[in-house]
Coordinates of C-alpha atoms in Angstrom, one line a residue:
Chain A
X76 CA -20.6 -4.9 35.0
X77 CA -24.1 -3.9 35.0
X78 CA -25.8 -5.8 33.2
X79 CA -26.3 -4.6 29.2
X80 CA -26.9 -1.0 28.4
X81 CA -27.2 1.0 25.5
X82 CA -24.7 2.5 24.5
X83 CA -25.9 6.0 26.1
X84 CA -23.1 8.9 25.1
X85 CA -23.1 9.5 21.6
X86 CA -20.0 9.2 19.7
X87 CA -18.3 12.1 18.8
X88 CA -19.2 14.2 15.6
X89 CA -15.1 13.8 14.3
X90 CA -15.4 10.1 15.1
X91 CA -18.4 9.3 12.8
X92 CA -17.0 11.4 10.0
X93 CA -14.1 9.8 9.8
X94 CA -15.6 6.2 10.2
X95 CA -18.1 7.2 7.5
X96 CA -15.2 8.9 5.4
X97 CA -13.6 5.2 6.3
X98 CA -16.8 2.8 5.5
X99 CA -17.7 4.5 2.5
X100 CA -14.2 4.8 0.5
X101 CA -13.4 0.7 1.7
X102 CA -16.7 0.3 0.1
X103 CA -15.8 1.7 -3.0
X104 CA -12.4 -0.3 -3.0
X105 CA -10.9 2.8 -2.9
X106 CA -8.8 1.9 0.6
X107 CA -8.2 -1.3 1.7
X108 CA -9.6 -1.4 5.8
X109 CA -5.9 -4.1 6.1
X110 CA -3.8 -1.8 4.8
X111 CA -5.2 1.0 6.9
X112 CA -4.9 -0.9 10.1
X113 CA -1.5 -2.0 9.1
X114 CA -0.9 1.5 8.7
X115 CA -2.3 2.6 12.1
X116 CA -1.0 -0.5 14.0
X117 CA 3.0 1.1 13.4
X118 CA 1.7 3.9 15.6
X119 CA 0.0 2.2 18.3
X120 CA 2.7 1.0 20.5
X121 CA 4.3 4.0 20.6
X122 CA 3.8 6.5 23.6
X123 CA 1.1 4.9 25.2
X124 CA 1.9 1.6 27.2
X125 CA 4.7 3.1 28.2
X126 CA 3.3 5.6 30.2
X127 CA 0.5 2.6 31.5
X128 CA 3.7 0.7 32.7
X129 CA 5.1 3.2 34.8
X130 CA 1.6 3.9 36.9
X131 CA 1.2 0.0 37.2
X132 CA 4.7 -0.1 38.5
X133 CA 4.3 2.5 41.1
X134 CA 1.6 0.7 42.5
X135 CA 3.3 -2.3 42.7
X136 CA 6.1 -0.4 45.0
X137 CA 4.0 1.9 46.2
X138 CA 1.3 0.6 48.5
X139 CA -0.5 4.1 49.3
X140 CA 0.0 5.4 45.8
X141 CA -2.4 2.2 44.9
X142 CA -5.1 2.9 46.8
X143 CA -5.1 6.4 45.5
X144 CA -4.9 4.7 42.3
X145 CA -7.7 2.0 43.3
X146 CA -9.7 4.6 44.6
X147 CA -9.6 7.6 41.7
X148 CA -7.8 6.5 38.8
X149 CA -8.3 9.6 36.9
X150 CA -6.6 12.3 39.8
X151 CA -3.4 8.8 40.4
X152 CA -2.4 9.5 36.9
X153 CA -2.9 12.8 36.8
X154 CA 0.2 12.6 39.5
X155 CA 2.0 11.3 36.3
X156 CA 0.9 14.4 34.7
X157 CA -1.5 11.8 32.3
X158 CA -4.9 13.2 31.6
X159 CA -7.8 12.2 29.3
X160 CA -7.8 14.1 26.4
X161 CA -11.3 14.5 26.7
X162 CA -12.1 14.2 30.1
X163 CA -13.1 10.7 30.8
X164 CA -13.1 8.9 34.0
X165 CA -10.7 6.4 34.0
X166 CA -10.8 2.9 36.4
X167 CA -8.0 1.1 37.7
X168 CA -8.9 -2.2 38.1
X169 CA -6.7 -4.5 40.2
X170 CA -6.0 -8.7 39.7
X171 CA -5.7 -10.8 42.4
X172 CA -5.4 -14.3 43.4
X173 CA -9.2 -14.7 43.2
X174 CA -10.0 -12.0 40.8
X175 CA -8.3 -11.7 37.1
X176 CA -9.8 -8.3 35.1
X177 CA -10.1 -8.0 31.0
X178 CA -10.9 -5.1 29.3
X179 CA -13.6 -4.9 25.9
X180 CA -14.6 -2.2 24.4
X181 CA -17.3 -1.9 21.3
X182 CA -16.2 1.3 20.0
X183 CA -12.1 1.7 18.9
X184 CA -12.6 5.2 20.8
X185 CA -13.4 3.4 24.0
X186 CA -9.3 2.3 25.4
X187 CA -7.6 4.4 27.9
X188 CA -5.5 5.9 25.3
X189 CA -3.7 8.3 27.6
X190 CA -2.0 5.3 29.1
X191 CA -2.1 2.9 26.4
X192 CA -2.0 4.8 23.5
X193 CA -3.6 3.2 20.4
X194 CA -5.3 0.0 20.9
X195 CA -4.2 -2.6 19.1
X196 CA -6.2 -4.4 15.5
X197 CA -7.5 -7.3 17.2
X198 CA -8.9 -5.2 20.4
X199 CA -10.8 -3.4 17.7
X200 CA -12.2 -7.0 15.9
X201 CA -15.5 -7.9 16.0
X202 CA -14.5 -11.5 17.2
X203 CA -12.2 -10.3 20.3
X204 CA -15.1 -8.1 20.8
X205 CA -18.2 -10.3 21.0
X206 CA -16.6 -13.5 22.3
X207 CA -14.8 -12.0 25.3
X208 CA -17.8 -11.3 27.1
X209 CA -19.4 -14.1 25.9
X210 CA -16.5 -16.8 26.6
X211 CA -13.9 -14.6 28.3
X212 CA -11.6 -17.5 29.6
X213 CA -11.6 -19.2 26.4
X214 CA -10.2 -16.0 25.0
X215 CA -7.8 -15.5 27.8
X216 CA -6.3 -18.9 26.7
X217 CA -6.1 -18.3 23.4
X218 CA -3.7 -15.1 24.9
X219 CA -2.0 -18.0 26.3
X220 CA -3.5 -16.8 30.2
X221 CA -4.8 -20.2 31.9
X222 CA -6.3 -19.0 35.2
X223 CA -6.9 -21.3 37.9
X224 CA -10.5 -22.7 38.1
X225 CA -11.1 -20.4 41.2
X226 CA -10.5 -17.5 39.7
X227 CA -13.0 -15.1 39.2
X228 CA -13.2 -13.3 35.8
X229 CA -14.7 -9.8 35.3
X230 CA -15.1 -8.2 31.8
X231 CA -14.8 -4.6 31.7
X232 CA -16.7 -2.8 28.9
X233 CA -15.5 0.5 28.8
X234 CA -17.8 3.2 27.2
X235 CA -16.9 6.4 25.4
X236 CA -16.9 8.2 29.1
X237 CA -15.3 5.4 31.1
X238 CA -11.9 3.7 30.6
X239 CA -10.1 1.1 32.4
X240 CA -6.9 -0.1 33.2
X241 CA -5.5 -3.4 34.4
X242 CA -3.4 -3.9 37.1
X243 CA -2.1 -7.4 36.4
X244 CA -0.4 -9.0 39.4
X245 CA 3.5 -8.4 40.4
X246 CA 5.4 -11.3 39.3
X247 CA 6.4 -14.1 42.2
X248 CA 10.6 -13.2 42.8
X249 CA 10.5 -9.4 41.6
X250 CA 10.7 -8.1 45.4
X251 CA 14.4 -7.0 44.5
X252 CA 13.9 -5.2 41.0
X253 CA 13.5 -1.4 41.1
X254 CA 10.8 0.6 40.1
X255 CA 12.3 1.4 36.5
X256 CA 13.4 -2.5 36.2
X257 CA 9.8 -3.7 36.9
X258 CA 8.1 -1.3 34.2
X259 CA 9.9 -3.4 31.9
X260 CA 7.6 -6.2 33.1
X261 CA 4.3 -4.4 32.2
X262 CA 3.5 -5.3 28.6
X263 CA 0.6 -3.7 26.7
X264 CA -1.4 -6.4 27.2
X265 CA -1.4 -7.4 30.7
X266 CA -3.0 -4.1 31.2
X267 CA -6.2 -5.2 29.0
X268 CA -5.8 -7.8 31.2
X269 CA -5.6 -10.4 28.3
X270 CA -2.3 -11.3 29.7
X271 CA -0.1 -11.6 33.0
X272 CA 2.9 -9.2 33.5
X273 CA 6.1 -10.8 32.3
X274 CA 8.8 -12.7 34.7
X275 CA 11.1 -10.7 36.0
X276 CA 13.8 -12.8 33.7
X277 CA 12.3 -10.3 31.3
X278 CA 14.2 -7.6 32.9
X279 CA 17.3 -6.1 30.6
X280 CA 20.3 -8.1 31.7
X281 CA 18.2 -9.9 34.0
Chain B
X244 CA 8.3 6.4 0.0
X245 CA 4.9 8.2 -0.4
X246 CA 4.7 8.7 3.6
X247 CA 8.3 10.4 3.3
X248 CA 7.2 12.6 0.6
X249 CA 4.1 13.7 2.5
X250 CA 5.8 14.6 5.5
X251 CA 8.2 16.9 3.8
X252 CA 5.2 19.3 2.3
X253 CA 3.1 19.0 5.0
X254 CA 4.1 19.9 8.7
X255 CA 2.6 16.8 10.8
X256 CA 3.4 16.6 14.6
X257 CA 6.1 14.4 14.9
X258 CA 8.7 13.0 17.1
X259 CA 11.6 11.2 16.2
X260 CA 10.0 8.3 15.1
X261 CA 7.0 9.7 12.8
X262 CA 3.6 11.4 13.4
X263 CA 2.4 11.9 17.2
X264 CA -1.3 11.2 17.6
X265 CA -3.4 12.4 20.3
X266 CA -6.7 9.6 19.3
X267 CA -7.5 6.8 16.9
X268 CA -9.8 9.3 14.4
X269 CA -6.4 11.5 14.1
X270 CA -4.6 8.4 12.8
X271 CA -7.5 7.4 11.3
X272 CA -8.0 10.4 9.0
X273 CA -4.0 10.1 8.4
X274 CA -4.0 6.8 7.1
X275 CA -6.8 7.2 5.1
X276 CA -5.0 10.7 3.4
X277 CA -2.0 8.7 2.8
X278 CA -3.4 5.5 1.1
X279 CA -5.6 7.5 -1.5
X280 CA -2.2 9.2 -2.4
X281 CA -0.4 6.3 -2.7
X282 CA -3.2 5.0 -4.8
X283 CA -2.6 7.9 -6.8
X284 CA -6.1 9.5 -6.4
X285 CA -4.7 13.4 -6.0
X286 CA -1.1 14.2 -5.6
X287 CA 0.9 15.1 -1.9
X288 CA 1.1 19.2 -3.6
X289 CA -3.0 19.5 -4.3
X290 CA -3.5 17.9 -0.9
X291 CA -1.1 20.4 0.5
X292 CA -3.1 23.5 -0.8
X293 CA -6.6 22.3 0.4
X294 CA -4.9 21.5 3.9
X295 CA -3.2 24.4 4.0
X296 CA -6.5 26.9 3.0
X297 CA -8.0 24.6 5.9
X298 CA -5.2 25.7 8.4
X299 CA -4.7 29.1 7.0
X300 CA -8.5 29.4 7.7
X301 CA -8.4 27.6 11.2
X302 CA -5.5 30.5 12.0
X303 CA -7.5 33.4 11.2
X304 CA -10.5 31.8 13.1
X305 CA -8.5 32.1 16.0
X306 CA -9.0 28.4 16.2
X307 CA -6.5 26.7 18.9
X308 CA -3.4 25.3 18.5
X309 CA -2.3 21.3 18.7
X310 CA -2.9 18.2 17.9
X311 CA -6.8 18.1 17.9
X312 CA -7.1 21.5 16.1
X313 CA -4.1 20.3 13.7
X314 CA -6.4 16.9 12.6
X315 CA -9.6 18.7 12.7
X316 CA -8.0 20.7 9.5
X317 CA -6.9 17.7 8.2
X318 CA -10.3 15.7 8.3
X319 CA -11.9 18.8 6.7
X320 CA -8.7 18.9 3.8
X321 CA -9.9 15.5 3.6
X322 CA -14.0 15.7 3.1
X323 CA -13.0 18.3 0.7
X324 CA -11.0 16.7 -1.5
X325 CA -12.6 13.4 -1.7
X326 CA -15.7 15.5 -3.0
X327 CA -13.2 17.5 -5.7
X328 CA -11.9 14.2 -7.2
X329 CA -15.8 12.8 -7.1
X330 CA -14.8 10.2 -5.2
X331 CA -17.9 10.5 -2.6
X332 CA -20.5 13.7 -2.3
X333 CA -21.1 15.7 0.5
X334 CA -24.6 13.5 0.4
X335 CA -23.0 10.6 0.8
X336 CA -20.7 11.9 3.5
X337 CA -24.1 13.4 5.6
X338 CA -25.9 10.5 5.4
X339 CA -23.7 8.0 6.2
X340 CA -22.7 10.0 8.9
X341 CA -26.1 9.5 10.4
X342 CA -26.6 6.0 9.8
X343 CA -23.4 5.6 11.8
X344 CA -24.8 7.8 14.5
X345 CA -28.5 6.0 14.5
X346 CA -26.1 2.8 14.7
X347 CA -24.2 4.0 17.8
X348 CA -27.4 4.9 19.4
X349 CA -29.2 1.4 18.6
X350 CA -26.8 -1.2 19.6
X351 CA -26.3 -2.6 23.5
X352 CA -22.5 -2.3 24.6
X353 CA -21.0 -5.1 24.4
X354 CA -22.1 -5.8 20.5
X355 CA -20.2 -4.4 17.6
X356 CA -21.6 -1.4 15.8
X357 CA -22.6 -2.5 12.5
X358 CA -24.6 -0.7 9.9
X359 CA -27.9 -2.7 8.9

C-alpha cells in the first residue's frame, strides 16, 4: 500500500445523492440507518460471492488461468464474462504461506461488487474500517483467522477505481474435490481476506 | 407485507428471489423508498405515479435501458417526493450533497468519511 493518499476520484454524483438523501432523512428520524442496512444486508449475499467463488476456484485448478488472474484481474474475470459495472480495475491478490491479504475500503462503493456483490454491514462500519489498517491481525482474530507469527499481513485499500480480491489459500486434502466441489469452499469472506477458505468437510455430502 | 405490495405496482428487476441490484446506491435508494412507506409517509400508488412520470420521461429521452437507468428514475421519484411531502427541500438536498462531496475530497483513505 502506498502509503496514505487522498482519496483522489471523486465519488459519483448518484452516490452522494443518495448518501445525502440517506444522512439527512436518518437525521430527521425519519429512517432508521439499522433498519436500512437490515434491509440491504437480505440482498447482499445474493449473486455476488458466488460468482467470486468460481474464479477463486479456477485458479486453484488451474495453474495458467492464475497467473492470468495474478497478472490482470480485470481481462481473468472477464473470461467469466464478469465486468465492472463501471470500468474499474480490479486486483487479484493471492495468500500464501508467508503472505495473508485483507481487503478495507472507506467508501461502501469501494468492494469488487461484480464478484462479491454487496458488501456486507460490518465491511461498511467505521470500526472494521479504521482498526483494520491500524491493528489488522487483531481484527483477523476477532474473524476467528490466527496467522502464524511469520506471516506477513498486507491491507488492501481499495479506492473508487481499484478493487481487490482475495485469493485465500486451497485447503490442505482438497487435491481430490472438483472444481464445482471446491467453489463450495470459497466463502464471502475469505475473499476480503478476513477469513481462510473452508475445509473441504464443508463440501455437500462431504 | 409493504415490500410485497410495492412490488406488485411497481415493476423492479427481479429474480426469483426479489430485486436484482447492479450497486449499493441502487439498493440504497430502494430501501430508503420502502422504509418511508412503511412508515407511512406517502402511499406505494402516489409513489407509483411520480416514478412512473420519471420513467415515462426517461423513455421519451431516449434514455437507456437497465438496471442503472431503471434506479436513476427511481432516485429522482425519490428527491421528488421527499420534497412534495416537505420532508427535505431541494436546499437541503443541494447542500448536503456538497458537504458530502467536500468530505470525500478532504479525508485520506483509509479514514471514514464523516461530515464535520
Amino acid at each position: 500500500m502506498a502509503g496514505n493518499h487522498k482519496h483522489s476520484d471523486p465519488l459519483p454524483e448518484t452516490v452522494l445523492r443518495v448518501k445525502s438523501l440517506e444522512s439527512l432523512l436518518i437525521e430527521k428520524g425519519l429512517v432508521e440507518a439499522a433498519a436500512l442496512d437490515a434491509l440491504i444486508d437480505r440482498y447482499e449475499n445474493k449473486v455476488g460471492p458466488k460468482n467470486g467463488a468460481k474464479v477463486v476456484a479456477r485458479a486453484w485448478v488451474d495453474e495458467e488461468f492464475k497467473e492470468r488472474l495474478l497478472k490482470d484481474g480485470s481481462a481473468a474475470i472477464a473470461e467469466f464474462g464478469f465486468s465492472g459495472a463501471q470500468g474499474e480495475e480490479l486486483i487479484a491478490v493471492e495468500n500464501t504461506d508467508k503472505i495473508h491479504n485483507v481487503v478495507v475500503c472507506t467508501l461502501c462503493s469501494c468492494y469488487p461488487w461484480p464478484v462479491l456483490g454487496l458488501p456486507p454491514v460490518w465491511y461498511k462500519s467505521a470500526p472494521y474500517r479504521s482498526r483494520v489498517v491500524r491493528e489488522p491481525r487483531k481484527v483477523l482474530e476477532e474473524f476467528g483467522t490466527k496467522l502464524p507469527a511469520g506471516t506477513e499481513v498486507r491491507v488492501w485499500d481499495s479506492t473508487a477505481e481499484t478493487r481487490y480480491l482475495v485469493v485465500p489459500k486451497r485447503p490442505e486434502g482438497t487435491e481430490g474435490l472438483s472444481e464445482d466441489e471446491l467453489t463450495q469452499l470459497v466463502s464471502r469472506d475469505s475473499m476480503i481476506g478476513v477469513s481462510e477458505a473452508l475445509g473441504p468437510t464443508a463440501t455437500k455430502g462431504g | 407485507m409493504q415490500l410485497d405490495q410495492a412490488l406488485e405496482i411497481v415493476d423492479i428487476p427481479r429474480d426469483d428471489e426479489g430485486p436484482v441490484f447492479e450497486e449499493p446506491w441502487q439498493a440504497q435508494a430502494f430501501a430508503i423508498t420502502v422504509k418511508l412507506n412503511e412508515a407511512g409517509q406517502f402511499t406505494w400508488s402516489e409513489w407509483a405515479d411520480i416514478f412512473g412520470s420519471e420513467i415515462a420521461a426517461a423513455t421519451q429521452r431516449g434514455d437507456g435501458v437497465g438496471n442503472e437507468a431503471y434506479y436513476l428514475c427511481w432516485l429522482a421519484a425519490l428527491e421528488k417526493i421527499v420534497g412534495q411531502k416537505s420532508l427535505l427541500t431541494v436546499e437541503q438536498l443541494l447542500a448536503r450533497k456538497e458537504e458530502w462531496r467536500h468530505a470525500a475530497a478532504h479525508t485520506e483513505h483509509g479514514q471514514p468519511i464523516k461530515l464535520s
